[in-house]
CSV table of C-alpha atoms in Angstrom, one decimal:
chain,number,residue,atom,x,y,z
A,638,UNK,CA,-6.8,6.3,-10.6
A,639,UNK,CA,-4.9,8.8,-12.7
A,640,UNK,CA,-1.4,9.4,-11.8
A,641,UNK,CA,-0.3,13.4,-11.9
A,642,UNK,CA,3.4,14.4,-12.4
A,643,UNK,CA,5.5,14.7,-9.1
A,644,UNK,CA,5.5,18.5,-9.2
A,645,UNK,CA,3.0,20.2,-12.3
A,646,UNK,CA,0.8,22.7,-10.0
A,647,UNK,CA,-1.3,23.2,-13.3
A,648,UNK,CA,-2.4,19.9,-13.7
A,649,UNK,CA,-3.3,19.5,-9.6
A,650,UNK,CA,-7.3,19.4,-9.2
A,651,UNK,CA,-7.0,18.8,-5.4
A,652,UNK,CA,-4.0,20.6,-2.9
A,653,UNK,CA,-1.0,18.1,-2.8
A,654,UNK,CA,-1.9,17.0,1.0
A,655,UNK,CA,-4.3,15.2,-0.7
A,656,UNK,CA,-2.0,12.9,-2.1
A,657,UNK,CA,-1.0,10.0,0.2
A,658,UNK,CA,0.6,7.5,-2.2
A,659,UNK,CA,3.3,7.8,-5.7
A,660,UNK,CA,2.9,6.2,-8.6
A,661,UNK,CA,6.4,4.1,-9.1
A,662,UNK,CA,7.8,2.2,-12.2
A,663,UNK,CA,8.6,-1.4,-12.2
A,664,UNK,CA,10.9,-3.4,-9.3
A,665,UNK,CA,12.9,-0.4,-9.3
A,666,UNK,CA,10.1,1.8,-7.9
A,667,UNK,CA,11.0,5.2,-10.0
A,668,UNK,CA,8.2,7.8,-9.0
A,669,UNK,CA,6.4,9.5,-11.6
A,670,UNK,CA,3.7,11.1,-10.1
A,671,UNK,CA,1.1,11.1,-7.3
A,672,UNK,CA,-2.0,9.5,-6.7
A,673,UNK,CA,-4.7,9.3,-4.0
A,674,UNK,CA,-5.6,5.6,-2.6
A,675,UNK,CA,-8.4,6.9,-2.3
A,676,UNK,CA,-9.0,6.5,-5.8
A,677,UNK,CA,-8.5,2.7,-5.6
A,678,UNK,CA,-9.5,1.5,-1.8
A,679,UNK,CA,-10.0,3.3,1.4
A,680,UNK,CA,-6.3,3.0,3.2
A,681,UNK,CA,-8.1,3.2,6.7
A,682,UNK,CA,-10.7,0.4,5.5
A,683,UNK,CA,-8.4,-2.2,5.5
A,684,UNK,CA,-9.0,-5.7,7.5
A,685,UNK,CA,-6.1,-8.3,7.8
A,686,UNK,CA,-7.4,-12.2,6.4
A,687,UNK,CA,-3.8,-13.4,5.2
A,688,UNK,CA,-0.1,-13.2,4.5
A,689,UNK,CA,1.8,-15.3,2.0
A,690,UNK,CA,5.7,-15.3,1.0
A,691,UNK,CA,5.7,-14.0,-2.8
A,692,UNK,CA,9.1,-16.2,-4.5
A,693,UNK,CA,11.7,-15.3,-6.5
A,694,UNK,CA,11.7,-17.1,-9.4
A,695,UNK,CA,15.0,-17.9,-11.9
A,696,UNK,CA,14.7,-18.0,-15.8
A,697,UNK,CA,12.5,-21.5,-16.3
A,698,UNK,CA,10.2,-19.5,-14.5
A,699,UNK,CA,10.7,-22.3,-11.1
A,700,UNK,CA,11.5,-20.5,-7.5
A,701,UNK,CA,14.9,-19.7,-7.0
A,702,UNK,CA,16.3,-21.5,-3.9
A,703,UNK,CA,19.7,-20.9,-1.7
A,704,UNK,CA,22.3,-23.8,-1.0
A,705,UNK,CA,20.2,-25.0,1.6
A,706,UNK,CA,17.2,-25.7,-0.3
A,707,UNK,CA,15.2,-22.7,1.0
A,708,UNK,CA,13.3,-20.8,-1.2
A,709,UNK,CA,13.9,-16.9,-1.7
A,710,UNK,CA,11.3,-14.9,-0.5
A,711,UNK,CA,11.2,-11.2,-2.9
A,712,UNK,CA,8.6,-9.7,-0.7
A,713,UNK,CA,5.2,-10.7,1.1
A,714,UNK,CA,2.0,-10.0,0.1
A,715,UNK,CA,-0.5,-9.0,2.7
A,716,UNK,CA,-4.2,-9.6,1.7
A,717,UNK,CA,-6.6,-7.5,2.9
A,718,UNK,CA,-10.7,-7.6,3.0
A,719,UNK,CA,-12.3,-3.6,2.9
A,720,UNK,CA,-14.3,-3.8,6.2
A,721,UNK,CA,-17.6,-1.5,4.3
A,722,UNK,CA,-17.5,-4.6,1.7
A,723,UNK,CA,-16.6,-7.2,3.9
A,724,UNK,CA,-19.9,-8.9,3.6
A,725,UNK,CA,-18.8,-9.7,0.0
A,726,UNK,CA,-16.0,-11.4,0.8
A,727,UNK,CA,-15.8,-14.1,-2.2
A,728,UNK,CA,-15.9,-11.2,-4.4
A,729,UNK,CA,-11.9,-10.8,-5.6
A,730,UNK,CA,-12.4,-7.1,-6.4
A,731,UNK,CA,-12.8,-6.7,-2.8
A,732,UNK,CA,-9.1,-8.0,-2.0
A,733,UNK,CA,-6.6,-6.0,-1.4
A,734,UNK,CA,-3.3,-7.1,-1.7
A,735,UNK,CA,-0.1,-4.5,-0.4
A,736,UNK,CA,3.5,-6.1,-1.0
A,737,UNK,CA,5.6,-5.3,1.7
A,738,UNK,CA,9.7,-5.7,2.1
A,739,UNK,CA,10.9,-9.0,3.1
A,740,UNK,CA,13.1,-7.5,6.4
A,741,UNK,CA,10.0,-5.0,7.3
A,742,UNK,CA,7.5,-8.1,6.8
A,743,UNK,CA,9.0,-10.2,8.8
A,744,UNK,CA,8.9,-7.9,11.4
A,745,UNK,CA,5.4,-6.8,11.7
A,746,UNK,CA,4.3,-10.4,11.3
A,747,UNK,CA,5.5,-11.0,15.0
A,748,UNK,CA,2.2,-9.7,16.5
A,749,UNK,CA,0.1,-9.9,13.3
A,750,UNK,CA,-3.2,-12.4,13.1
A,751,UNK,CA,-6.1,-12.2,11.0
A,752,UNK,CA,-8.3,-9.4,11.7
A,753,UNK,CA,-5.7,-6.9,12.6
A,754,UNK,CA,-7.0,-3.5,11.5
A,755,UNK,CA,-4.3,-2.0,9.6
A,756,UNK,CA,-3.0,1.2,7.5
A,757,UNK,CA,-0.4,1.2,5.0
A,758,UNK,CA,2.2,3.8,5.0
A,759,UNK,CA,4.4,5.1,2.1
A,760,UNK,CA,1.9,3.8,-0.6
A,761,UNK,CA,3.3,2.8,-4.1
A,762,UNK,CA,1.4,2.2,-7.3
A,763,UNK,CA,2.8,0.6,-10.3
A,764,UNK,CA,1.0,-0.9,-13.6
A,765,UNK,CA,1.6,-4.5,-14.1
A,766,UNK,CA,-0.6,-4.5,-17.1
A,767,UNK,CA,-0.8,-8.1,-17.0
A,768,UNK,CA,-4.2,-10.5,-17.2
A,769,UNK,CA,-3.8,-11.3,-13.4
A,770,UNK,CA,-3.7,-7.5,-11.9
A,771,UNK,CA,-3.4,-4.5,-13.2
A,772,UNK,CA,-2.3,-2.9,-9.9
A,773,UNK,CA,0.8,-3.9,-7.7
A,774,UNK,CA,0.8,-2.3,-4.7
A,775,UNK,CA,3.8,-1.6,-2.8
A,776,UNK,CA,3.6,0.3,1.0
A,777,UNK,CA,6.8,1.0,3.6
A,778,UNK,CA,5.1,-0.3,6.2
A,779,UNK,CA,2.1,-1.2,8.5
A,780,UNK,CA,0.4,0.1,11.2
A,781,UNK,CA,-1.8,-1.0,13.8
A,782,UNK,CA,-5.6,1.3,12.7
A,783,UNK,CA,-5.0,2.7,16.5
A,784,UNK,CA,-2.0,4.2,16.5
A,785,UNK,CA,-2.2,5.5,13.1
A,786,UNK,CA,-5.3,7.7,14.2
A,787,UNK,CA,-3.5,10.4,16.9
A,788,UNK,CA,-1.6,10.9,13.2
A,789,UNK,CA,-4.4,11.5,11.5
A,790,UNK,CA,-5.9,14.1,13.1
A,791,UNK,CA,-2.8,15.9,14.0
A,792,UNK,CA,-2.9,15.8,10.2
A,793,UNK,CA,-6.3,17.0,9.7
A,794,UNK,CA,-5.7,20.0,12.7
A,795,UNK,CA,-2.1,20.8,10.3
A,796,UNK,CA,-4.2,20.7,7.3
A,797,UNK,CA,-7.3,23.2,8.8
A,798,UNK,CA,-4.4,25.7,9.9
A,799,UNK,CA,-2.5,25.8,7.0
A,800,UNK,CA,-6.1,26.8,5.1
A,801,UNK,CA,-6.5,29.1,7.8
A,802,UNK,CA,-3.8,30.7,7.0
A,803,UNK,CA,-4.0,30.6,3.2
A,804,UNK,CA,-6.8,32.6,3.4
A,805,UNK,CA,-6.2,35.7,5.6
């Protein structure tokens, strides 16, 4: 995945519909350019196996807790098996893991369970650059595979006209 600037039309190979996620720095998510998830993993091959808290930690490195004992939660990490390679599912490469806000996490884990088809929306990319990932990825939100697909191809309809009318 190569990140391109935000807005450099001479270094775009594909149009910039293609682009359906922004490559952000660090916790303060800065955008620098765009990228396609494509490039990485399918966004509508995703299959639901688990979510876990991710903890904010203090300077010895142990999780930060409140006056009452209860640990801080930064964000959630939902872990995700590609349904094409789910028959390898030992296989790490074939995890992928999409942190998601604490407030917005919460909510969509109401009707969550494992095996929920889902597709991330507002897609971040930033480079740990660390030896246990490479890749954090961030996204807005989830949605249920189902009612993401009337947006789809009301995108792909948008997309054919606006080529339509490129070219007269």
């Amino acid at each position: 995945m190569l990140p391109l600037p935000m807005s450099d039309a001479k270094t775009d190979a594909l149009p910039e519909e293609e682009y359906d996620a922004v490559f952000v720095s660090g916790k303060n998510k800065t955008p620098h350019g765009r990228v396609r998830s494509a490039d990485a993993f399918d966004s509508h091959d995703l299959v639901l196996f688990r979510v876990t808290p991710n903890y904010k930690t203090d300077n010895p490195g142990e999780v930060a807790r409140d006056d009452y004992d209860e640990p801080f939660i930064s964000n959630y990490q939902f872990n995700f098996i590609q349904q094409s390679k789910s028959g390898d599912v030992g296989n790490d490469d074939n995890i992928v893991r999409i942190l998601v806000d604490p407030a917005e996490s919460e909510r969509l884990q109401a009707g969550l369970k494992p095996g929920d088809k889902l597709v991330p929306q507002g897609l971040k990319f930033a480079f740990a650059g660390n030896d246990a990932t490479d890749w954090t990825v961030y996204a807005d939100t989830l949605v249920s595979f189902h009612q993401e697909q009337p947006v789809c191809q009301h995108q792909i309809k948008v997309r054919q006209l606006n080529k339509t009318d490129k070219n007269k």
